[in-house]
Structure formats: structure tokens, C-alpha cells
PDB file of C-alpha atoms in Angstrom:
ATOM      1  CA  MET E 251     147.213 176.952 140.197  1.00  0.00           C
ATOM      2  CA  SER E 252     148.073 176.075 143.807  1.00  0.00           C
ATOM      3  CA  ASP E 253     149.737 178.727 145.953  1.00  0.00           C
ATOM      4  CA  LYS E 254     152.630 176.309 146.364  1.00  0.00           C
ATOM      5  CA  CYS E 255     154.849 174.897 143.663  1.00  0.00           C
ATOM      6  CA  ARG E 256     158.375 173.570 143.543  1.00  0.00           C
ATOM      7  CA  VAL E 257     159.943 175.667 140.763  1.00  0.00           C
ATOM      8  CA  SER E 258     159.276 179.179 139.479  1.00  0.00           C
ATOM      9  CA  VAL E 259     160.513 179.671 135.913  1.00  0.00           C
ATOM     10  CA  VAL E 260     161.030 183.356 135.077  1.00  0.00           C
ATOM     11  CA  ILE E 261     160.924 184.330 131.383  1.00  0.00           C
ATOM     12  CA  PRO E 262     161.395 187.966 130.268  1.00  0.00           C
ATOM     13  CA  CYS E 263     159.302 188.642 127.139  1.00  0.00           C
ATOM     14  CA  TRP E 264     159.591 191.423 124.613  1.00  0.00           C
ATOM     15  CA  ARG E 265     158.530 190.971 120.988  1.00  0.00           C
ATOM     16  CA  ALA E 266     158.834 187.210 121.455  1.00  0.00           C
ATOM     17  CA  GLU E 267     155.710 185.918 119.694  1.00  0.00           C
ATOM     18  CA  ASP E 268     157.749 183.932 117.167  1.00  0.00           C
ATOM     19  CA  THR E 269     159.394 181.720 119.818  1.00  0.00           C
ATOM     20  CA  ILE E 270     157.658 182.108 123.179  1.00  0.00           C
ATOM     21  CA  GLY E 271     155.034 179.439 122.534  1.00  0.00           C
ATOM     22  CA  GLU E 272     157.635 176.752 121.861  1.00  0.00           C
ATOM     23  CA  THR E 273     159.723 177.953 124.796  1.00  0.00           C
ATOM     24  CA  VAL E 274     156.824 177.750 127.249  1.00  0.00           C
ATOM     25  CA  ARG E 275     155.798 174.326 125.956  1.00  0.00           C
ATOM     26  CA  SER E 276     159.314 173.032 126.664  1.00  0.00           C
ATOM     27  CA  VAL E 277     158.825 174.121 130.299  1.00  0.00           C
ATOM     28  CA  LEU E 278     155.351 172.656 130.645  1.00  0.00           C
ATOM     29  CA  ALA E 279     156.672 169.351 129.263  1.00  0.00           C
ATOM     30  CA  GLN E 280     159.150 168.972 132.143  1.00  0.00           C
ATOM     31  CA  THR E 281     159.143 165.699 134.076  1.00  0.00           C
ATOM     32  CA  GLU E 282     159.182 167.957 137.156  1.00  0.00           C
ATOM     33  CA  THR E 283     155.562 169.087 136.980  1.00  0.00           C
ATOM     34  CA  SER E 284     155.275 171.145 140.169  1.00  0.00           C
ATOM     35  CA  LEU E 285     156.127 174.482 138.580  1.00  0.00           C
ATOM     36  CA  GLU E 286     154.878 177.865 137.510  1.00  0.00           C
ATOM     37  CA  VAL E 287     155.851 179.864 134.420  1.00  0.00           C
ATOM     38  CA  ILE E 288     156.169 183.581 135.131  1.00  0.00           C
ATOM     39  CA  LEU E 289     156.118 185.622 131.914  1.00  0.00           C
ATOM     40  CA  VAL E 290     157.298 189.187 132.533  1.00  0.00           C
ATOM     41  CA  ILE E 291     155.941 190.942 129.450  1.00  0.00           C
ATOM     42  CA  SER E 292     157.147 194.311 128.198  1.00  0.00           C
ATOM     43  CA  GLY E 293     154.675 196.062 125.914  1.00  0.00           C
ATOM     44  CA  GLU E 294     152.030 194.130 124.035  1.00  0.00           C
ATOM     45  CA  MET E 295     152.059 190.403 123.274  1.00  0.00           C
ATOM     46  CA  ASP E 296     149.622 188.196 121.399  1.00  0.00           C
ATOM     47  CA  GLU E 297     148.533 185.686 124.048  1.00  0.00           C
ATOM     48  CA  SER E 298     147.096 183.343 121.417  1.00  0.00           C
ATOM     49  CA  VAL E 299     150.611 182.000 120.744  1.00  0.00           C
ATOM     50  CA  LEU E 300     150.724 180.577 124.283  1.00  0.00           C
ATOM     51  CA  PRO E 301     149.461 177.141 125.306  1.00  0.00           C
ATOM     52  CA  THR E 302     146.555 177.039 127.761  1.00  0.00           C
ATOM     53  CA  ASP E 303     147.771 175.962 131.186  1.00  0.00           C
ATOM     54  CA  SER E 304     146.913 177.116 134.711  1.00  0.00           C
ATOM     55  CA  ARG E 305     150.602 177.118 135.613  1.00  0.00           C
ATOM     56  CA  ILE E 306     151.260 180.171 133.411  1.00  0.00           C
ATOM     57  CA  ARG E 307     151.255 183.570 135.107  1.00  0.00           C
ATOM     58  CA  MET E 308     151.660 186.863 133.255  1.00  0.00           C
ATOM     59  CA  ILE E 309     153.074 190.075 134.667  1.00  0.00           C
ATOM     60  CA  ARG E 310     152.684 193.004 132.296  1.00  0.00           C
ATOM     61  CA  SER E 311     154.760 196.156 132.132  1.00  0.00           C
ATOM     62  CA  GLY E 312     153.725 199.173 130.102  1.00  0.00           C
ATOM     63  CA  GLU E 313     157.349 200.093 129.518  1.00  0.00           C
ATOM     64  CA  LYS E 314     160.169 197.995 128.109  1.00  0.00           C
ATOM     65  CA  LEU E 315     162.062 196.322 130.920  1.00  0.00           C
ATOM     66  CA  SER E 316     165.658 195.187 130.618  1.00  0.00           C
ATOM     67  CA  SER E 317     166.269 191.471 131.057  1.00  0.00           C
ATOM     68  CA  ALA E 318     167.737 192.244 134.487  1.00  0.00           C
ATOM     69  CA  ALA E 319     164.687 194.251 135.597  1.00  0.00           C
ATOM     70  CA  ALA E 320     162.327 191.575 134.249  1.00  0.00           C
ATOM     71  CA  ARG E 321     164.148 188.849 136.164  1.00  0.00           C
ATOM     72  CA  ARG E 322     164.041 190.902 139.373  1.00  0.00           C
ATOM     73  CA  THR E 323     160.306 191.373 138.888  1.00  0.00           C
ATOM     74  CA  GLY E 324     159.808 187.652 138.304  1.00  0.00           C
ATOM     75  CA  VAL E 325     161.778 186.674 141.388  1.00  0.00           C
ATOM     76  CA  ARG E 326     159.801 189.101 143.571  1.00  0.00           C
ATOM     77  CA  ASN E 327     156.611 187.354 142.459  1.00  0.00           C
ATOM     78  CA  ALA E 328     157.931 183.790 142.581  1.00  0.00           C
ATOM     79  CA  MET E 329     156.128 181.248 144.756  1.00  0.00           C
ATOM     80  CA  GLY E 330     158.417 178.247 144.192  1.00  0.00           C
ATOM     81  CA  SER E 331     161.153 176.935 146.444  1.00  0.00           C
ATOM     82  CA  TYR E 332     163.484 177.085 143.438  1.00  0.00           C
ATOM     83  CA  VAL E 333     163.922 179.680 140.691  1.00  0.00           C
ATOM     84  CA  ALA E 334     165.054 179.035 137.130  1.00  0.00           C
ATOM     85  CA  PHE E 335     165.650 181.611 134.404  1.00  0.00           C
ATOM     86  CA  LEU E 336     164.920 181.111 130.722  1.00  0.00           C
ATOM     87  CA  ASP E 337     165.139 183.435 127.730  1.00  0.00           C
ATOM     88  CA  ALA E 338     162.060 183.665 125.532  1.00  0.00           C
ATOM     89  CA  ASP E 339     163.772 181.993 122.555  1.00  0.00           C
ATOM     90  CA  ASP E 340     165.586 179.097 124.267  1.00  0.00           C
ATOM     91  CA  LEU E 341     164.331 175.564 124.964  1.00  0.00           C
ATOM     92  CA  TRP E 342     164.792 172.877 127.616  1.00  0.00           C
ATOM     93  CA  ASP E 343     165.148 169.127 127.545  1.00  0.00           C
ATOM     94  CA  LYS E 344     162.257 167.522 129.447  1.00  0.00           C
ATOM     95  CA  ASP E 345     164.500 166.251 132.288  1.00  0.00           C
ATOM     96  CA  LYS E 346     166.316 169.534 132.866  1.00  0.00           C
ATOM     97  CA  LEU E 347     164.625 170.646 136.087  1.00  0.00           C
ATOM     98  CA  ARG E 348     164.433 167.171 137.621  1.00  0.00           C
ATOM     99  CA  LEU E 349     168.163 166.581 137.188  1.00  0.00           C
ATOM    100  CA  GLU E 350     169.075 170.058 138.425  1.00  0.00           C
ATOM    101  CA  ILE E 351     167.022 169.752 141.606  1.00  0.00           C
ATOM    102  CA  LYS E 352     168.764 166.474 142.333  1.00  0.00           C
ATOM    103  CA  MET E 353     172.175 168.086 141.739  1.00  0.00           C
ATOM    104  CA  LEU E 354     171.356 171.148 143.839  1.00  0.00           C
ATOM    105  CA  GLN E 355     170.633 168.930 146.821  1.00  0.00           C
ATOM    106  CA  ARG E 356     174.035 167.232 146.718  1.00  0.00           C
ATOM    107  CA  LYS E 357     176.868 168.258 149.007  1.00  0.00           C
ATOM    108  CA  ASN E 358     180.620 168.262 148.419  1.00  0.00           C
ATOM    109  CA  LYS E 359     183.231 166.775 150.758  1.00  0.00           C
ATOM    110  CA  LYS E 360     183.013 169.895 152.934  1.00  0.00           C
ATOM    111  CA  GLY E 361     179.265 169.431 153.336  1.00  0.00           C
ATOM    112  CA  GLU E 362     178.457 172.409 151.080  1.00  0.00           C
ATOM    113  CA  SER E 363     175.707 172.449 148.476  1.00  0.00           C
ATOM    114  CA  PRO E 364     176.125 174.456 145.248  1.00  0.00           C
ATOM    115  CA  LEU E 365     174.690 177.962 145.131  1.00  0.00           C
ATOM    116  CA  LEU E 366     173.344 177.227 141.684  1.00  0.00           C
ATOM    117  CA  VAL E 367     173.290 174.483 139.075  1.00  0.00           C
ATOM    118  CA  PHE E 368     173.725 174.933 135.328  1.00  0.00           C
ATOM    119  CA  THR E 369     173.976 172.678 132.286  1.00  0.00           C
ATOM    120  CA  GLY E 370     175.676 172.199 128.953  1.00  0.00           C
ATOM    121  CA  ARG E 371     174.013 173.751 125.936  1.00  0.00           C
ATOM    122  CA  GLN E 372     173.310 172.668 122.407  1.00  0.00           C
ATOM    123  CA  LEU E 373     173.429 175.565 119.944  1.00  0.00           C
ATOM    124  CA  ILE E 374     170.503 175.843 117.547  1.00  0.00           C
ATOM    125  CA  ARG E 375     169.817 178.161 114.621  1.00  0.00           C
ATOM    126  CA  GLU E 376     167.113 180.819 114.533  1.00  0.00           C
ATOM    127  CA  ASP E 377     164.810 178.291 112.870  1.00  0.00           C
ATOM    128  CA  GLY E 378     165.426 175.802 115.698  1.00  0.00           C
ATOM    129  CA  LYS E 379     167.601 173.398 113.728  1.00  0.00           C
ATOM    130  CA  PRO E 380     170.822 172.140 115.401  1.00  0.00           C
ATOM    131  CA  LEU E 381     174.043 173.941 114.592  1.00  0.00           C
ATOM    132  CA  GLY E 382     176.003 170.794 115.432  1.00  0.00           C
ATOM    133  CA  ARG E 383     177.818 172.561 118.250  1.00  0.00           C
ATOM    134  CA  TYR E 384     177.690 171.576 121.923  1.00  0.00           C
ATOM    135  CA  ILE E 385     179.182 173.696 124.717  1.00  0.00           C
ATOM    136  CA  PRO E 386     179.919 171.463 127.711  1.00  0.00           C
ATOM    137  CA  ALA E 387     179.447 172.340 131.374  1.00  0.00           C
ATOM    138  CA  ARG E 388     182.316 172.150 133.827  1.00  0.00           C
ATOM    139  CA  ARG E 389     181.648 169.984 136.877  1.00  0.00           C
ATOM    140  CA  ILE E 390     182.574 172.765 139.323  1.00  0.00           C
ATOM    141  CA  VAL E 391     182.810 176.526 138.712  1.00  0.00           C
ATOM    142  CA  THR E 392     184.184 178.959 141.308  1.00  0.00           C
ATOM    143  CA  TYR E 393     184.796 182.703 141.392  1.00  0.00           C
ATOM    144  CA  ARG E 394     188.322 182.278 140.022  1.00  0.00           C
ATOM    145  CA  ASP E 395     186.960 180.207 137.139  1.00  0.00           C
ATOM    146  CA  LEU E 396     184.389 182.883 136.347  1.00  0.00           C
ATOM    147  CA  LEU E 397     187.079 185.540 136.104  1.00  0.00           C
ATOM    148  CA  LYS E 398     188.552 183.572 133.206  1.00  0.00           C
ATOM    149  CA  THR E 399     185.280 183.187 131.313  1.00  0.00           C
ATOM    150  CA  ASN E 400     181.535 183.167 131.891  1.00  0.00           C
ATOM    151  CA  SER E 401     180.753 179.472 131.532  1.00  0.00           C
ATOM    152  CA  ILE E 402     177.250 179.735 133.066  1.00  0.00           C
ATOM    153  CA  SER E 403     174.399 180.305 130.633  1.00  0.00           C
ATOM    154  CA  CYS E 404     171.548 182.150 132.336  1.00  0.00           C
ATOM    155  CA  SER E 405     168.902 180.057 130.565  1.00  0.00           C
ATOM    156  CA  SER E 406     170.340 176.924 132.153  1.00  0.00           C
ATOM    157  CA  VAL E 407     170.501 177.891 135.837  1.00  0.00           C
ATOM    158  CA  LEU E 408     168.474 176.700 138.815  1.00  0.00           C
ATOM    159  CA  MET E 409     168.883 177.964 142.379  1.00  0.00           C
ATOM    160  CA  LEU E 410     167.005 178.294 145.641  1.00  0.00           C
ATOM    161  CA  ARG E 411     164.621 181.240 145.693  1.00  0.00           C
ATOM    162  CA  GLU E 412     166.593 182.766 148.578  1.00  0.00           C
ATOM    163  CA  THR E 413     169.693 182.740 146.382  1.00  0.00           C
ATOM    164  CA  ALA E 414     167.808 184.337 143.481  1.00  0.00           C
ATOM    165  CA  GLU E 415     166.628 187.087 145.831  1.00  0.00           C
ATOM    166  CA  ARG E 416     170.277 187.867 146.643  1.00  0.00           C
ATOM    167  CA  LEU E 417     171.331 188.362 143.029  1.00  0.00           C
ATOM    168  CA  VAL E 418     172.503 191.856 142.123  1.00  0.00           C
ATOM    169  CA  TYR E 419     171.832 192.682 138.475  1.00  0.00           C
ATOM    170  CA  PRO E 420     173.406 195.902 137.183  1.00  0.00           C
ATOM    171  CA  GLU E 421     171.909 197.889 134.320  1.00  0.00           C
ATOM    172  CA  GLY E 422     173.782 199.074 131.259  1.00  0.00           C
ATOM    173  CA  ARG E 423     175.762 197.846 128.270  1.00  0.00           C
ATOM    174  CA  LEU E 424     177.320 194.864 129.981  1.00  0.00           C
ATOM    175  CA  HIS E 425     176.559 191.207 130.683  1.00  0.00           C
ATOM    176  CA  GLU E 426     174.040 191.525 133.522  1.00  0.00           C
ATOM    177  CA  ASP E 427     173.934 187.814 134.308  1.00  0.00           C
ATOM    178  CA  TYR E 428     177.745 187.519 134.319  1.00  0.00           C
ATOM    179  CA  ALA E 429     177.972 190.445 136.728  1.00  0.00           C
ATOM    180  CA  ALA E 430     175.390 188.743 138.956  1.00  0.00           C
ATOM    181  CA  TRP E 431     177.371 185.477 139.036  1.00  0.00           C
ATOM    182  CA  LEU E 432     180.613 187.304 139.853  1.00  0.00           C
ATOM    183  CA  GLU E 433     178.996 189.114 142.764  1.00  0.00           C
ATOM    184  CA  LEU E 434     177.282 185.953 144.024  1.00  0.00           C
ATOM    185  CA  PHE E 435     180.514 183.960 144.172  1.00  0.00           C
ATOM    186  CA  ARG E 436     182.845 186.786 145.224  1.00  0.00           C
ATOM    187  CA  THR E 437     182.941 185.616 148.846  1.00  0.00           C
ATOM    188  CA  GLY E 438     182.891 181.871 148.175  1.00  0.00           C
ATOM    189  CA  GLY E 439     180.666 179.020 147.173  1.00  0.00           C
ATOM    190  CA  TYR E 440     180.505 177.185 143.880  1.00  0.00           C
ATOM    191  CA  ALA E 441     178.268 176.309 140.945  1.00  0.00           C
ATOM    192  CA  ALA E 442     177.731 172.706 139.873  1.00  0.00           C
ATOM    193  CA  GLY E 443     177.483 171.828 136.198  1.00  0.00           C
ATOM    194  CA  ILE E 444     175.580 169.001 134.535  1.00  0.00           C
ATOM    195  CA  ASP E 445     177.482 168.140 131.376  1.00  0.00           C
ATOM    196  CA  ARG E 446     174.472 167.265 129.271  1.00  0.00           C
ATOM    197  CA  PRO E 447     172.722 169.266 126.501  1.00  0.00           C
ATOM    198  CA  LEU E 448     169.686 170.111 128.621  1.00  0.00           C
ATOM    199  CA  LEU E 449     169.508 173.643 127.190  1.00  0.00           C
ATOM    200  CA  PHE E 450     168.928 174.376 123.508  1.00  0.00           C
ATOM    201  CA  TYR E 451     170.400 177.831 123.006  1.00  0.00           C
ATOM    202  CA  ARG E 452     169.179 179.803 120.000  1.00  0.00           C
ATOM    203  CA  VAL E 453     171.940 181.775 118.265  1.00  0.00           C
ATOM    204  CA  ARG E 454     170.543 184.970 116.765  1.00  0.00           C
ATOM    205  CA  ARG E 455     172.490 187.146 114.364  1.00  0.00           C
ATOM    206  CA  GLY E 456     172.726 190.738 115.545  1.00  0.00           C
ATOM    207  CA  SER E 457     171.877 190.034 119.195  1.00  0.00           C
ATOM    208  CA  ARG E 458     173.801 191.920 121.863  1.00  0.00           C
ATOM    209  CA  SER E 459     175.846 188.877 122.834  1.00  0.00           C
ATOM    210  CA  GLY E 460     175.838 187.274 119.392  1.00  0.00           C
ATOM    211  CA  VAL E 461     178.166 189.835 117.799  1.00  0.00           C
ATOM    212  CA  LYS E 462     181.592 188.836 119.074  1.00  0.00           C
ATOM    213  CA  THR E 463     183.172 192.314 119.158  1.00  0.00           C
ATOM    214  CA  ARG E 464     180.162 193.746 120.963  1.00  0.00           C
ATOM    215  CA  SER E 465     180.139 190.823 123.404  1.00  0.00           C
ATOM    216  CA  ALA E 466     183.843 191.356 124.142  1.00  0.00           C
ATOM    217  CA  ALA E 467     183.235 195.032 124.896  1.00  0.00           C
ATOM    218  CA  MET E 468     180.376 194.086 127.226  1.00  0.00           C
ATOM    219  CA  HIS E 469     182.624 191.535 128.933  1.00  0.00           C
ATOM    220  CA  TRP E 470     185.278 194.213 129.527  1.00  0.00           C
ATOM    221  CA  ARG E 471     182.717 196.626 130.979  1.00  0.00           C
ATOM    222  CA  THR E 472     181.402 193.869 133.246  1.00  0.00           C
ATOM    223  CA  LEU E 473     184.862 193.187 134.671  1.00  0.00           C
ATOM    224  CA  ARG E 474     185.482 196.888 135.256  1.00  0.00           C
ATOM    225  CA  PHE E 475     182.027 197.337 136.817  1.00  0.00           C
ATOM    226  CA  HIS E 476     182.858 194.446 139.138  1.00  0.00           C
ATOM    227  CA  GLY E 477     185.792 196.499 140.444  1.00  0.00           C
ATOM    228  CA  LEU E 478     188.749 194.827 138.758  1.00  0.00           C
ATOM    229  CA  SER E 479     191.695 197.027 137.851  1.00  0.00           C
ATOM    230  CA  ALA E 480     192.441 197.717 134.184  1.00  0.00           C
ATOM    231  CA  CYS E 481     195.484 195.459 134.421  1.00  0.00           C
ATOM    232  CA  ARG E 482     193.629 192.526 135.936  1.00  0.00           C
ATOM    233  CA  SER E 483     190.701 193.050 133.560  1.00  0.00           C
ATOM    234  CA  ALA E 484     193.105 192.900 130.609  1.00  0.00           C
ATOM    235  CA  PHE E 485     194.533 189.615 131.926  1.00  0.00           C
ATOM    236  CA  CYS E 486     191.016 188.208 132.259  1.00  0.00           C
ATOM    237  CA  MET E 487     190.168 189.382 128.730  1.00  0.00           C
ATOM    238  CA  VAL E 488     193.015 187.322 127.306  1.00  0.00           C
ATOM    239  CA  SER E 489     191.550 184.246 128.970  1.00  0.00           C
ATOM    240  CA  TYR E 490     188.069 185.210 127.737  1.00  0.00           C
ATOM    241  CA  VAL E 491     189.251 185.446 124.116  1.00  0.00           C
ATOM    242  CA  LEU E 492     191.098 182.121 124.279  1.00  0.00           C
ATOM    243  CA  HIS E 493     188.067 180.377 125.792  1.00  0.00           C
ATOM    244  CA  GLY E 494     185.873 181.939 123.111  1.00  0.00           C
ATOM    245  CA  ILE E 495     188.069 180.628 120.310  1.00  0.00           C
ATOM    246  CA  LYS E 496     188.003 177.156 121.842  1.00  0.00           C
ATOM    247  CA  LYS E 497     184.243 177.309 122.429  1.00  0.00           C
ATOM    248  CA  TYR E 498     183.129 178.379 118.972  1.00  0.00           C
ATOM    249  CA  TYR E 499     185.902 177.480 116.552  1.00  0.00           C
ATOM    250  CA  LEU E 500     187.879 174.450 117.798  1.00  0.00           C
TER     251      LEU E 500
END
């Protein structure tokens, strides 16, 4: 692979043999072909499940890394001008990166470009079949919007590498990516959404964020970690619950 590429796609891997092959193939099939796939592997993984392609790089860790630590490791080793994150069980539409790069280069009326771009997501079952549920992407998301709910799925984002290097991921029983977005937008800027199902998000029973009560507790801890008072966090939690009901049940 050339020392230069346009996009670095960082994928944390831990016990992902059942899905990682399909996930990587969805990246390699992108219409934006100038890319590298950085697999940050915790423990052992059967490499035979992976397609053969010179754009795949593997970084191995003897110990189990958290998703946050794996993403930090991937970003430190990225060679692309842009960085995208993807979970080892999610999939992309073939035009995802091409459309996001185009969006990231746009400017608003103030002459500002978005700090990151994200997309809508189609929910799929563990076996990959559609759940018949689409979660749209808002056109613009700011810090105030994020306090109400985390509308940015980590597997859908694209940003400049310099922006990815600025991300602060906390460790612990909270939503690491949500905490990173809150910190990134605390002093201004915005995220731009592409309201198309360019991400296929696999819903797994028993996952940390899949169990609603557990996810709510993690959301609360994220708000408190971010420095919000108990009162303001409680107000934000009401908004979070209402958005959750609308997202999954209405």
C-alpha cells in the first residue's frame, strides 16, 4: 500500500470473527478507493476470515483494549487525510465515504466547515437482515443538540485526521464516543448529517448500549463526567428518554 491515502478507517476488533470479514468487505467496496483499513486487534483473531487486500493493516495488542483505546491507537497510526470509525459488526453503503468527503468540504453561510460528518442508519438484526427501522440524521447538530440526545453514531462519522487527533475519549462505564463529541463541540462548531441510510447498524441483544436501562445509566454517567450538574443532567435525561421513545418505538 502507498504511504499516502485519502481515508483511514479504524476498526477495533475483539472476538469479531463472525462479522469482521463482511464489515471489511463493505469498506473495500467503497467508491472512494484511496483508503486504508486499520484493524486494532485485541487478543487472537483468525485472519482467514479477512479478504486479501494490500489496504488492510493490522495492529495487534496482547491485552484487551477498550473501544476508546483501540480508536486512539488507530488514529495514532493513521496515514490518511481523513479518519472514519467503524465497529467490527457494522456495514457501510458503497457511497458512504465519497458522499461524506464531499459534505465535509462544504461551508456554511459563515464560511465554516463541519468538524465531522455523520449519516442516517438502517438497523439490522444479528443475522444481517433488516429490522425495518431507519434512524434519520439531522442536517446540523451542535453542542446544545447533543445535550438533548446523542444523534451521532460513531460507525457513521468522518472527520479530518487533525480533528480525530483532538478527540478525548474517557474510559469507564459510559458512552465514550458521546463524551468525545460533547468535548469536541463544547466551544463551538457543528456536525453535518447526511440523511441517508449509509450505515447498517447491527443491533445485538445484551450489548452494553443495546440494553436500554444500561444505556440510560451510561448516558447519565457521561453527562456527569462531562461536568454537568445533577440538575442539568436530569433535565438532559428527560430529553434523552423522549428521543429514545421516538427513535425506537414511534
